[in-house]
mmCIF file of C-alpha atoms in Angstrom:
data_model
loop_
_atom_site.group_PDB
_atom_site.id
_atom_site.type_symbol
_atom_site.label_atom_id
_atom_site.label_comp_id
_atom_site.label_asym_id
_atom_site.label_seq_id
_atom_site.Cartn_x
_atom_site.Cartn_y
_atom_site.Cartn_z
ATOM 1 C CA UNK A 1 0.000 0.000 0.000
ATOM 2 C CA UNK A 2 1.333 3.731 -1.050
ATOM 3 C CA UNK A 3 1.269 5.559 1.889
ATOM 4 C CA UNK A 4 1.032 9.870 1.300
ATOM 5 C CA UNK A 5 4.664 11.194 0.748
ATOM 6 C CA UNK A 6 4.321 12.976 3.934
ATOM 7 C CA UNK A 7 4.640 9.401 5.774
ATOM 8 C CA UNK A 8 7.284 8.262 3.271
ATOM 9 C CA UNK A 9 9.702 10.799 4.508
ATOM 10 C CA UNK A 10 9.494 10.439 7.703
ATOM 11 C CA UNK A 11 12.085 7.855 9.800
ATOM 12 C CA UNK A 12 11.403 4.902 11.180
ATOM 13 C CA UNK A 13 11.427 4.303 15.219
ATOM 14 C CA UNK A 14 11.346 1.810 17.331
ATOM 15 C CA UNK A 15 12.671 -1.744 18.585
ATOM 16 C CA UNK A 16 13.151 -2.660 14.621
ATOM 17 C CA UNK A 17 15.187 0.199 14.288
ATOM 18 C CA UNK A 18 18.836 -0.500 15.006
ATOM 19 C CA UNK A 19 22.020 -0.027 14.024
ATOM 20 C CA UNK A 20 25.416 -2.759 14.911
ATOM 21 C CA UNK A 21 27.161 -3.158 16.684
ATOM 22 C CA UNK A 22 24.072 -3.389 19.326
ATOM 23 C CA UNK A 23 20.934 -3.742 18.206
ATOM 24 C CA UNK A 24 18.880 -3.758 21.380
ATOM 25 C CA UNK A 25 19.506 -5.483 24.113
ATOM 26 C CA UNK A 26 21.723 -8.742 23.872
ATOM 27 C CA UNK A 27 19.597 -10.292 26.088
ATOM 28 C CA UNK A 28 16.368 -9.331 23.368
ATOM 29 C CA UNK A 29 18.376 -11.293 20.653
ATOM 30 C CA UNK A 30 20.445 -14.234 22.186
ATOM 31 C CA UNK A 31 19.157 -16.992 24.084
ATOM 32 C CA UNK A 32 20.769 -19.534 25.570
ATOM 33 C CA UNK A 33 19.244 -23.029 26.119
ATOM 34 C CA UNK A 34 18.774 -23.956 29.986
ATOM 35 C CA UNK A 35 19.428 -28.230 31.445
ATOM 36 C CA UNK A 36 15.829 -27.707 31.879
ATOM 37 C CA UNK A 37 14.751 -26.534 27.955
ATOM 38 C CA UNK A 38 17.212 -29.665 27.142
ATOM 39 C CA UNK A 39 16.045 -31.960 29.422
ATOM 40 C CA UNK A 40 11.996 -31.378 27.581
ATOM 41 C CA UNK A 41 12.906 -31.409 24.574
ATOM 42 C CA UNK A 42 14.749 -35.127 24.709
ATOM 43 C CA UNK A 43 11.466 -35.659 26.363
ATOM 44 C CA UNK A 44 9.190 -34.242 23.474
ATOM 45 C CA UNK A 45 11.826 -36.648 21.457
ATOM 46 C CA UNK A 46 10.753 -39.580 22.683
ATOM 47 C CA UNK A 47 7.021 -38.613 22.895
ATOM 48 C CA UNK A 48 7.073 -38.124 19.210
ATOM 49 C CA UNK A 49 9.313 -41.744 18.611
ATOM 50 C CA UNK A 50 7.326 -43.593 20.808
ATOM 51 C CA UNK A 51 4.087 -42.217 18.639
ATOM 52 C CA UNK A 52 5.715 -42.953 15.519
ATOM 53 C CA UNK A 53 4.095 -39.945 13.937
ATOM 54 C CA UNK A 54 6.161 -38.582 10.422
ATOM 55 C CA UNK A 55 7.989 -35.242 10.822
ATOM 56 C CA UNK A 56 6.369 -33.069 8.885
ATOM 57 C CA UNK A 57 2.664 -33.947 11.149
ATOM 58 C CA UNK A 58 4.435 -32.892 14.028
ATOM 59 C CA UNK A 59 2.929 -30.259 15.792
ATOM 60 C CA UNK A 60 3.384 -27.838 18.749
ATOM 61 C CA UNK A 61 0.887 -30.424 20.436
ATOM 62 C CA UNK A 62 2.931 -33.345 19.775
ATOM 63 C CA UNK A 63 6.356 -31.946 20.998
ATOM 64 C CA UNK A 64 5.798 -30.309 24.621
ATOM 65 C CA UNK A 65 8.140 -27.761 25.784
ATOM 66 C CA UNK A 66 6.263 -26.606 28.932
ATOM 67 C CA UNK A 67 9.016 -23.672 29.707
ATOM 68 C CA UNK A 68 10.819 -23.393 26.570
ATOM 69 C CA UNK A 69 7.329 -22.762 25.141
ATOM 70 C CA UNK A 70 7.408 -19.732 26.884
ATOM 71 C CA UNK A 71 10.900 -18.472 25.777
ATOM 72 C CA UNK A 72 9.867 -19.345 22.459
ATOM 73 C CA UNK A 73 6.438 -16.715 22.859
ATOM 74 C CA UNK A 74 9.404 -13.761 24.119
ATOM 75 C CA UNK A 75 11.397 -14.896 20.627
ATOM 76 C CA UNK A 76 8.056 -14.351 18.738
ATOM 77 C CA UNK A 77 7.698 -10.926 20.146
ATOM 78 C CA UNK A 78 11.430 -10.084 19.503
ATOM 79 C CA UNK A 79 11.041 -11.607 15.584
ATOM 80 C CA UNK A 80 7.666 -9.108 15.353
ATOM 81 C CA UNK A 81 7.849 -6.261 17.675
ATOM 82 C CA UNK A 82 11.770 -6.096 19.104
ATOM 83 C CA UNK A 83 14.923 -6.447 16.457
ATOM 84 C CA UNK A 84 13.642 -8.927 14.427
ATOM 85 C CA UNK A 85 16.212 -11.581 15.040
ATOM 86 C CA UNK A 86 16.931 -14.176 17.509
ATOM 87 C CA UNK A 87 20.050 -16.317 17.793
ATOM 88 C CA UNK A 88 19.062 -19.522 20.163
ATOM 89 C CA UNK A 89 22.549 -21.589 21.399
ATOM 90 C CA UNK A 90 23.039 -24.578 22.843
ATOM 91 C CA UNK A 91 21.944 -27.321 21.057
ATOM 92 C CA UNK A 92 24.123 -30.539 21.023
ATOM 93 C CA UNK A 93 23.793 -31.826 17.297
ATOM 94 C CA UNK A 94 26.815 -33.462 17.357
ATOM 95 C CA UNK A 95 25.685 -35.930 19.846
ATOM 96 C CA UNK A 96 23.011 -36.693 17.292
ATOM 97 C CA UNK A 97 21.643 -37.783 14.323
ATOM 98 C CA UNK A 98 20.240 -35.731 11.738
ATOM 99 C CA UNK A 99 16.634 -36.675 11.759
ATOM 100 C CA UNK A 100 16.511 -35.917 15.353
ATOM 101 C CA UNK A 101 17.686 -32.442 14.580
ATOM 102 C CA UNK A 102 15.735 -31.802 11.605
ATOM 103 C CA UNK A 103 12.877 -32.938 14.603
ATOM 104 C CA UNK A 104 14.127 -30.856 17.101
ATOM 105 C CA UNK A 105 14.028 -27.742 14.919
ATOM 106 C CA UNK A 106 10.845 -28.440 13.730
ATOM 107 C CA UNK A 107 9.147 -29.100 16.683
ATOM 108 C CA UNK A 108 10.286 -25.893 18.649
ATOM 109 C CA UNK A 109 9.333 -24.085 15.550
ATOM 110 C CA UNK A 110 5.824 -24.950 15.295
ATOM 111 C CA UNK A 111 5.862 -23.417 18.763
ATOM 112 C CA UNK A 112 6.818 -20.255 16.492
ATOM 113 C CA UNK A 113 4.220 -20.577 13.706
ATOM 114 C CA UNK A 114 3.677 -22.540 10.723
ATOM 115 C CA UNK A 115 6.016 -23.672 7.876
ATOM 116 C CA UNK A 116 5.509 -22.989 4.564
ATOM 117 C CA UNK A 117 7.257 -23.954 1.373
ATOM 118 C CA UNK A 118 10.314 -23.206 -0.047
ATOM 119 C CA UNK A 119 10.262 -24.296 -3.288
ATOM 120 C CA UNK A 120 8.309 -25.328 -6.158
ATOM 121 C CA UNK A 121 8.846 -28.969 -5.495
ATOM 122 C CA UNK A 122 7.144 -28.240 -1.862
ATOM 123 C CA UNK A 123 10.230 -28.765 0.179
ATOM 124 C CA UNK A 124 9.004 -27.055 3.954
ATOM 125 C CA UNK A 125 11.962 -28.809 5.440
ATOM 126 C CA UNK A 126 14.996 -27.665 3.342
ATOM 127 C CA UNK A 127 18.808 -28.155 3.347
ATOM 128 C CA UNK A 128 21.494 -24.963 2.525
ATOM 129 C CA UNK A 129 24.087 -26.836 1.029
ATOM 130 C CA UNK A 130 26.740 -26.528 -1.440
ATOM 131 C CA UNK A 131 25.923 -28.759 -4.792
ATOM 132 C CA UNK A 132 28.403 -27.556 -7.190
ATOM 133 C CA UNK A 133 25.736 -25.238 -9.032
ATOM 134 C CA UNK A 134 26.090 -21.339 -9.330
ATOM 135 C CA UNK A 135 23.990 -18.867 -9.847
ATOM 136 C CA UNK A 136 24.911 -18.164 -12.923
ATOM 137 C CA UNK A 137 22.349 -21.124 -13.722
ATOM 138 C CA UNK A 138 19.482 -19.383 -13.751
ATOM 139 C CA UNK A 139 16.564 -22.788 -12.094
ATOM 140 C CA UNK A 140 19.390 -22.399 -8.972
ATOM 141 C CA UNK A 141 18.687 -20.331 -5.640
ATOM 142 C CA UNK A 142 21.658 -19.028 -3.739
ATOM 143 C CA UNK A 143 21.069 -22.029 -0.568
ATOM 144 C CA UNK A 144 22.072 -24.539 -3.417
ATOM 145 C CA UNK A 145 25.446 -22.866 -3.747
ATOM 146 C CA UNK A 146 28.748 -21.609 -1.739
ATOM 147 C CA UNK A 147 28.664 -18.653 -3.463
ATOM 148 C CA UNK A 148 28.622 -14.660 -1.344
ATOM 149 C CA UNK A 149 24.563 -13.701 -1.105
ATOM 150 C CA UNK A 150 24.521 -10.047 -0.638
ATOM 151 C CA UNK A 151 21.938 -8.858 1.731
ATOM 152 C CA UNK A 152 18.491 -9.722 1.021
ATOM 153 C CA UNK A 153 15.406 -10.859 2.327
ATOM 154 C CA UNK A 154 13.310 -14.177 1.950
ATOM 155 C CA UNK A 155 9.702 -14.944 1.089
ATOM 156 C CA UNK A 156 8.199 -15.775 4.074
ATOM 157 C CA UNK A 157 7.647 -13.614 7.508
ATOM 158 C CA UNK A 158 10.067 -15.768 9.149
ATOM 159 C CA UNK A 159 13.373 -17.577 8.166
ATOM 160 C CA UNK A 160 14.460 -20.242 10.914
ATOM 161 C CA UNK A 161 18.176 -21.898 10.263
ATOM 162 C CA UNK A 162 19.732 -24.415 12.108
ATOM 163 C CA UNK A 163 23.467 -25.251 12.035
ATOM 164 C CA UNK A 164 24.309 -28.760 11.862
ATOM 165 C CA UNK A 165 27.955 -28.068 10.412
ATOM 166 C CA UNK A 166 29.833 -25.341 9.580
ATOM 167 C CA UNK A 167 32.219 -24.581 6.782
ATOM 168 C CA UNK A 168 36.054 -24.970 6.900
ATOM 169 C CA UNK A 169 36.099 -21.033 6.492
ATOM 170 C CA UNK A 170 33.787 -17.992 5.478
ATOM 171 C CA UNK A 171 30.029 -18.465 5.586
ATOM 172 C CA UNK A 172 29.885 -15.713 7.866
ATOM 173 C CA UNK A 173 26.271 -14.461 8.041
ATOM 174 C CA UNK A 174 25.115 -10.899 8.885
ATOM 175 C CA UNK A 175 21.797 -9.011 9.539
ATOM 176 C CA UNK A 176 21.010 -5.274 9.185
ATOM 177 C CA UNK A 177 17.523 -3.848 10.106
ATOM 178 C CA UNK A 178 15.771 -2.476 7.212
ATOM 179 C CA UNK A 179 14.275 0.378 9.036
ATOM 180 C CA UNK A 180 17.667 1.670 10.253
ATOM 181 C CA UNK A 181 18.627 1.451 5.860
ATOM 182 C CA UNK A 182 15.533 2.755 4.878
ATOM 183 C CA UNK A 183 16.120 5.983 7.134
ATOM 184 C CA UNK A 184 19.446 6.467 5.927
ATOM 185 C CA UNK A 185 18.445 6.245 2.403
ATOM 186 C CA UNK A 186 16.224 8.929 3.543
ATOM 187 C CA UNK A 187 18.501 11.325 5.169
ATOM 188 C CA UNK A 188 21.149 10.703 2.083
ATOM 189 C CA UNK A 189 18.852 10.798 -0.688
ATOM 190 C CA UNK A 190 15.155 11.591 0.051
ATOM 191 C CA UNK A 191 14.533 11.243 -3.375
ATOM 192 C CA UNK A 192 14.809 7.875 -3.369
ATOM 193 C CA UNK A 193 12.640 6.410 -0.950
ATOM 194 C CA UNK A 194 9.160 6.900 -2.906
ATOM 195 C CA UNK A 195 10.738 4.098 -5.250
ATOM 196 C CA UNK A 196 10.687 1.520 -2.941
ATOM 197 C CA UNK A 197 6.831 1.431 -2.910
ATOM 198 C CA UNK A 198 6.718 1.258 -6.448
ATOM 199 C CA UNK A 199 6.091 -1.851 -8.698
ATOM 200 C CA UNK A 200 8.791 -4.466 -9.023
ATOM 201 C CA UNK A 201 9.901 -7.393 -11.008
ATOM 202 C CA UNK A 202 11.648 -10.754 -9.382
ATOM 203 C CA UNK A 203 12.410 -13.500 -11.471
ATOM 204 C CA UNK A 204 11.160 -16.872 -10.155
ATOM 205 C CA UNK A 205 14.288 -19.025 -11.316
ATOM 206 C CA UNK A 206 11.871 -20.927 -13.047
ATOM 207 C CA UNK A 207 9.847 -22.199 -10.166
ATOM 208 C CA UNK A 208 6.576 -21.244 -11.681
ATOM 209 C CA UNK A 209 3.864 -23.201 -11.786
ATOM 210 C CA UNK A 210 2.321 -23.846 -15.663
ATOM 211 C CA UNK A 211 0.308 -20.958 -16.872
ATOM 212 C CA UNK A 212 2.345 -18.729 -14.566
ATOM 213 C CA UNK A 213 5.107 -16.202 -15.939
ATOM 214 C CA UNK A 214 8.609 -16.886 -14.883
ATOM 215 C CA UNK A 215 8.592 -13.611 -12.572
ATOM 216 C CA UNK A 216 6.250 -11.802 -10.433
ATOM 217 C CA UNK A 217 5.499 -8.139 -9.071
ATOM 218 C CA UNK A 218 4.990 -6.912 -6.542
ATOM 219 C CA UNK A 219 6.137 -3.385 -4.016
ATOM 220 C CA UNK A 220 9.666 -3.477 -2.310
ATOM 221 C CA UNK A 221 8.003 -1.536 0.901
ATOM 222 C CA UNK A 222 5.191 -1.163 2.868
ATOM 223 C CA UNK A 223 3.404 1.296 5.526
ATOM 224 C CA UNK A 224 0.683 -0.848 6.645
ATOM 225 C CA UNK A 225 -1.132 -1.005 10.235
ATOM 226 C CA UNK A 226 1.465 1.236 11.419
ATOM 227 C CA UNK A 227 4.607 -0.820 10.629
ATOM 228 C CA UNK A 228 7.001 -0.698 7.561
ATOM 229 C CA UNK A 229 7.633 -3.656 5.742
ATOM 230 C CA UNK A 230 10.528 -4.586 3.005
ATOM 231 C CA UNK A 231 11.612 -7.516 1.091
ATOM 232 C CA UNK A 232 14.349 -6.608 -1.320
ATOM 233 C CA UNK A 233 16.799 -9.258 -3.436
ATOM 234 C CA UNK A 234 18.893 -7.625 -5.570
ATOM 235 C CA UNK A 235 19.822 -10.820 -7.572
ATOM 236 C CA UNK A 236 16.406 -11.946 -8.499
ATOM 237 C CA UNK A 237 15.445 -7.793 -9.467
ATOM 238 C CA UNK A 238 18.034 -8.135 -11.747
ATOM 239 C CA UNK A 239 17.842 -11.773 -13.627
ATOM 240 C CA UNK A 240 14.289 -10.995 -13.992
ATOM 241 C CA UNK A 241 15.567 -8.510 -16.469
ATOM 242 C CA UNK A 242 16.015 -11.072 -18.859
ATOM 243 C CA UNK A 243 11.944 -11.249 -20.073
ATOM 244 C CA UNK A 244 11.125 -9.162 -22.251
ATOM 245 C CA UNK A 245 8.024 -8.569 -20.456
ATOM 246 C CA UNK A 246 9.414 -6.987 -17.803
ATOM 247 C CA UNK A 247 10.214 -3.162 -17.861
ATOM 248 C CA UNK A 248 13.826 -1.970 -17.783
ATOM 249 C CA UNK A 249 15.585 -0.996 -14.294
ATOM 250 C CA UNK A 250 16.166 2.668 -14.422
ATOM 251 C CA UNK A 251 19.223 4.494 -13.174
ATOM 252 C CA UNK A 252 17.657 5.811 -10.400
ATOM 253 C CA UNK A 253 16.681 2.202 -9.312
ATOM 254 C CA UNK A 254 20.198 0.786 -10.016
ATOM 255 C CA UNK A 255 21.078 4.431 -7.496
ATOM 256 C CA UNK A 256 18.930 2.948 -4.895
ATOM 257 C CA UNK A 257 20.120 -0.563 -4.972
ATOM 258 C CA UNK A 258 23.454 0.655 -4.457
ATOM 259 C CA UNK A 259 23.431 2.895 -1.719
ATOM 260 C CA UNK A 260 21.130 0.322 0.255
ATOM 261 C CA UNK A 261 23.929 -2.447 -0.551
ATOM 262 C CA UNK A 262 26.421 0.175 0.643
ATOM 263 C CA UNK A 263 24.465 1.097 4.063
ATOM 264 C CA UNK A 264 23.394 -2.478 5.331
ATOM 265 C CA UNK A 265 27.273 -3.928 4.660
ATOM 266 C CA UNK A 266 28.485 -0.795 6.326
ATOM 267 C CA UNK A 267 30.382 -1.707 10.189
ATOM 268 C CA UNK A 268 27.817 1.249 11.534
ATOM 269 C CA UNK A 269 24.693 -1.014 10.524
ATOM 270 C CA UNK A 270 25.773 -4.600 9.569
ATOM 271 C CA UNK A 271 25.534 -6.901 13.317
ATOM 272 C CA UNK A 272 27.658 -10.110 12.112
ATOM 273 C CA UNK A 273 26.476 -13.461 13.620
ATOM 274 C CA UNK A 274 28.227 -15.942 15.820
ATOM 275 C CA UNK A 275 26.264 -18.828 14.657
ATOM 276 C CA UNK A 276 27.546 -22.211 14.694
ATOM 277 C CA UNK A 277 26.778 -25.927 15.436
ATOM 278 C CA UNK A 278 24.070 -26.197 17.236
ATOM 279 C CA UNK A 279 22.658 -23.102 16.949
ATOM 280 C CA UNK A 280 19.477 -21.749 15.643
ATOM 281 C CA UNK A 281 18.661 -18.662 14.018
ATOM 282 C CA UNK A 282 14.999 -16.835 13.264
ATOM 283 C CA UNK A 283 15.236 -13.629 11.435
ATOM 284 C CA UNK A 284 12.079 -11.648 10.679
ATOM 285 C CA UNK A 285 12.336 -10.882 6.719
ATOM 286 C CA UNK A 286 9.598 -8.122 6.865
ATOM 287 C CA UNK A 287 12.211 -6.079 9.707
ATOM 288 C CA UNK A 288 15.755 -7.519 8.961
ATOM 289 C CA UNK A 289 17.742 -8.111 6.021
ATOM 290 C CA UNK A 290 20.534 -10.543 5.892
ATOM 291 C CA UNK A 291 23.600 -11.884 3.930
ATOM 292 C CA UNK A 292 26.151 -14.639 3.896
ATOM 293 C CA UNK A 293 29.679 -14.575 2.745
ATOM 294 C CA UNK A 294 31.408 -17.269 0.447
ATOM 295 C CA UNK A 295 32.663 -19.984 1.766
ATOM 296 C CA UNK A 296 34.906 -22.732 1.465
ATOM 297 C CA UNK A 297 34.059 -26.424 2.403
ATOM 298 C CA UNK A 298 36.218 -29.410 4.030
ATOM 299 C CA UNK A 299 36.431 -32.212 1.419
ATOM 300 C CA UNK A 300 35.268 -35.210 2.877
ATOM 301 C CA UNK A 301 31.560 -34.873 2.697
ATOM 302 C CA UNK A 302 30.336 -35.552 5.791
ATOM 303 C CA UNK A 303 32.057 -32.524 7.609
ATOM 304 C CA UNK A 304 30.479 -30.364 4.998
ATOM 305 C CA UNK A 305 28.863 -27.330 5.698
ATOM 306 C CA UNK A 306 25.266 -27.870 6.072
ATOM 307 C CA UNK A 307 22.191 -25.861 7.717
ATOM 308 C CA UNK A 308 18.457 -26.846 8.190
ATOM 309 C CA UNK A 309 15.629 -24.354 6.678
ATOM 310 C CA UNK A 310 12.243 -23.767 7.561
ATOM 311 C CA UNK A 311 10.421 -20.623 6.257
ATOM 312 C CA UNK A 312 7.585 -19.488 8.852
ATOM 313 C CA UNK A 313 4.603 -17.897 8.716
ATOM 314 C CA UNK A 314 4.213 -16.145 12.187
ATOM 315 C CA UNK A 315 1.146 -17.093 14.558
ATOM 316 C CA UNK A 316 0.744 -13.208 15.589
ATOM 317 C CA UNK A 317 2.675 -11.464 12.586
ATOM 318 C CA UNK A 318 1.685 -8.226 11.439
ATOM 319 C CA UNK A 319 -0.958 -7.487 8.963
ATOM 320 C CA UNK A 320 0.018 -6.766 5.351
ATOM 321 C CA UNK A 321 -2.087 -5.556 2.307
ATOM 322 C CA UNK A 322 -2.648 -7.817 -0.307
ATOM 323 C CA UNK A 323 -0.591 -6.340 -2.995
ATOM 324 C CA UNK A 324 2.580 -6.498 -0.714
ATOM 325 C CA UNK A 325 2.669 -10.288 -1.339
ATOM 326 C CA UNK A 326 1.678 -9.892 -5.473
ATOM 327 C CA UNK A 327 0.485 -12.882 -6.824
ATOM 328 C CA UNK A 328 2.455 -14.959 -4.741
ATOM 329 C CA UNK A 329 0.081 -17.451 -2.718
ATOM 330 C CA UNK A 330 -1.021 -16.410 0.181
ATOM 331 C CA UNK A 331 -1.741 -12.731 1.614
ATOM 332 C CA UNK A 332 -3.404 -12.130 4.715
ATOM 333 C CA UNK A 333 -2.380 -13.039 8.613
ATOM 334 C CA UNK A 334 -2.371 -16.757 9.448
ATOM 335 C CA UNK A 335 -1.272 -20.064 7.610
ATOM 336 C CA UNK A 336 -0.071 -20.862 4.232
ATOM 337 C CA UNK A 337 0.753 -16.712 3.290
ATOM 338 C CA UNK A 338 3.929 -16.035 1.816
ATOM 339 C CA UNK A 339 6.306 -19.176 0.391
ATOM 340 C CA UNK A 340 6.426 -20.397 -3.144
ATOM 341 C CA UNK A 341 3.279 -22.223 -4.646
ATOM 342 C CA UNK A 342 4.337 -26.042 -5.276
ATOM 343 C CA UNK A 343 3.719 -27.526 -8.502
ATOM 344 C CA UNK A 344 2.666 -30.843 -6.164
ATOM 345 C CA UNK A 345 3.145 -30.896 -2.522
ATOM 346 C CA UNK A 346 6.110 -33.518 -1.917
ATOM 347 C CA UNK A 347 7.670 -33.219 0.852
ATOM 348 C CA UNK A 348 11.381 -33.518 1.450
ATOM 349 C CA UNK A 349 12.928 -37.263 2.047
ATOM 350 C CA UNK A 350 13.949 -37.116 5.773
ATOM 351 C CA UNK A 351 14.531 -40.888 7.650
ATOM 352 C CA UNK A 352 11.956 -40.836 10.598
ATOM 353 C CA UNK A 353 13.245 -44.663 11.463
ATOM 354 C CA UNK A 354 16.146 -43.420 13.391
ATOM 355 C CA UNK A 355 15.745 -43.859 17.103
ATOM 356 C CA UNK A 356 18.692 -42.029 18.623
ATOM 357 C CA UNK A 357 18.029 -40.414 21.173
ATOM 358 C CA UNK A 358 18.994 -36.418 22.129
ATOM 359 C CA UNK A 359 22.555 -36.173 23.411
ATOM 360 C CA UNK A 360 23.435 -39.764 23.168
#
């Protein structure tokens, strides 16, 4: 929604408004898991083994986390009302297998709100891994590669990542509150700002369903029910350049894309994140914007670098007009909105049979 230019110009306050190296609190933003938090969720572990019941039916119901429910309600507020990220340490997942991460994750999650997909094949549990591909090809998204993604956002309100294994070196990732850029592209060039609410062009890196076209539209920013939104990926703006149905990036929008590149990598507003095994990380992609640096992987492949992926929709997230989300499915408060429309639902092969348990 367009707001009058008298609301476009002015800044943004608030707990979503930060700059690094700070942003709020430390104790808003990183949580540490308690003996107690670990002790119920082994016990929500075996609950859900004993039941037999597949992964992806898991719900909050099923995995129990009497007071880590209620840390996980604080998080919620932090993701929609506070700086937009949370970094949550201490899980052991090297004293584990990977299906009772991928359960762990997911089950503390859907304490959070409800997974959507990720892809066009349906995927709502995905895997950030290297495959060899680059993004020079243009069916692969930047999780599939090793390759630098400059700060952007995803398609969902929330993106949750878990870090089974790191990389040899690099793969740093860094968050930057939108807000805090969007008023700095105000006070450096005012002139600029109106553009964000204007109409856009992503490509869809050929995830589109038949009859679709290979790229939607939709608004970079919103002022909506009192709260700005963004989404912004630079990458996808510019492949989607390649239709010929799409109209041409002006220089004013290759101006803007610049300076907000240069503002959320800059040391005043970029807050670089300690995450590592074990450790999982929520970022809000209506409030934060985030980026990873290149990395470079071990070579035998089971110390690879490797991260879990669930993309949220928020239980109490904000309310956002229709256009914000174009024609991508999905637009209103509640389940399903945001994610990418699957051709056919299948959901991603993960081996429920394993019956290790947490920390052994």
């Amino acid at each position: 929604m367009v707001s009058p230019a008298s609301v476009l110009r002015q800044p943004r306050t608030g707990r979503p408004v930060w700059k690094a190296p700070n942003p709020g609190s430390s104790q808003e933003w990183l949580r540490h898991l308690s003996p107690v938090h670990a002790e119920e969720i082994a016990q929500a572990l075996r609950a859900v083994h004993a039941s037999g019941i597949p992964l992806l039916k898991v719900t909050a119901t099923h995995f129990p986390l009497p007071t880590l429910a209620r840390e996980l309600r604080h998080i919620a507020d932090t993701l929609e009302n506070g700086p937009g990220f949370a970094l949550i340490k201490g899980l052991p997942v090297e004293r584990c297998s990977e299906a009772a991460a991928s359960l762990v994750f997911w089950g503390m999650c859907q304490h959070l709100g409800t997974p959507v997909s990720q892809n066009a094949a349906g995927h709502v549990l995905g895997h950030v891994r290297d495959t060899g591909r680059t993004m020079g090809d243009p069916a692969v998204r930047g999780y599939q590669t090793r390759e630098a993604l400059p700060f952007h956002t995803g398609g969902s309100d929330v993106l949750g990542l878990m870090c089974l294994r790191a990389a040899r070196s690099g793969g740093r990732i860094s968050v930057a509150s939108s807000g805090a850029v969007y008023n700095e592209v105000l006070a450096r060039r005012p002139d600029l700002v109106e553009l964000l609410y204007r109409t856009y062009f992503l490509d869809r890196r050929q995830e589109q369903a038949p009859g679709e076209e290979p790229y939607y539209a939709l608004p970079l920013a919103c002022w909506y029910d009192g709260k700005l939104s963004m989404r912004y990926n630079r990458r996808f703006l510019e492949s989607a350049q390649r239709f010929p149905g799409v109209p041409r990036l002006e220089s004013a929008d290759t101006e803007l894309f610049d300076l907000m590149d240069e503002i959320a990598d800059s040391s005043e507003f970029r807050c670089d994140v300690d995450f590592t095994e074990g450790d999982v990380l929520l970022i809000n992609n209506h409030t934060v914007l985030h980026s990873r640096t290149d990395y470079e992987d071990f070579a035998e492949p089971d110390r690879k670098r490797h991260l879990l992926r669930l993309w949220l929709t928020l239980r109490e997230g904000r309310r956002l007009p229709a256009e914000f989300w174009g024609d991508m499915h999905g637009n209103t408060r509640g389940a399903g909105r945001g994610g990418i429309a699957p051709r056919d639902v299948v959901a991603e092969h993960v081996d429920h049979r394993s019956k290790r348990k947490w920390g052994r």
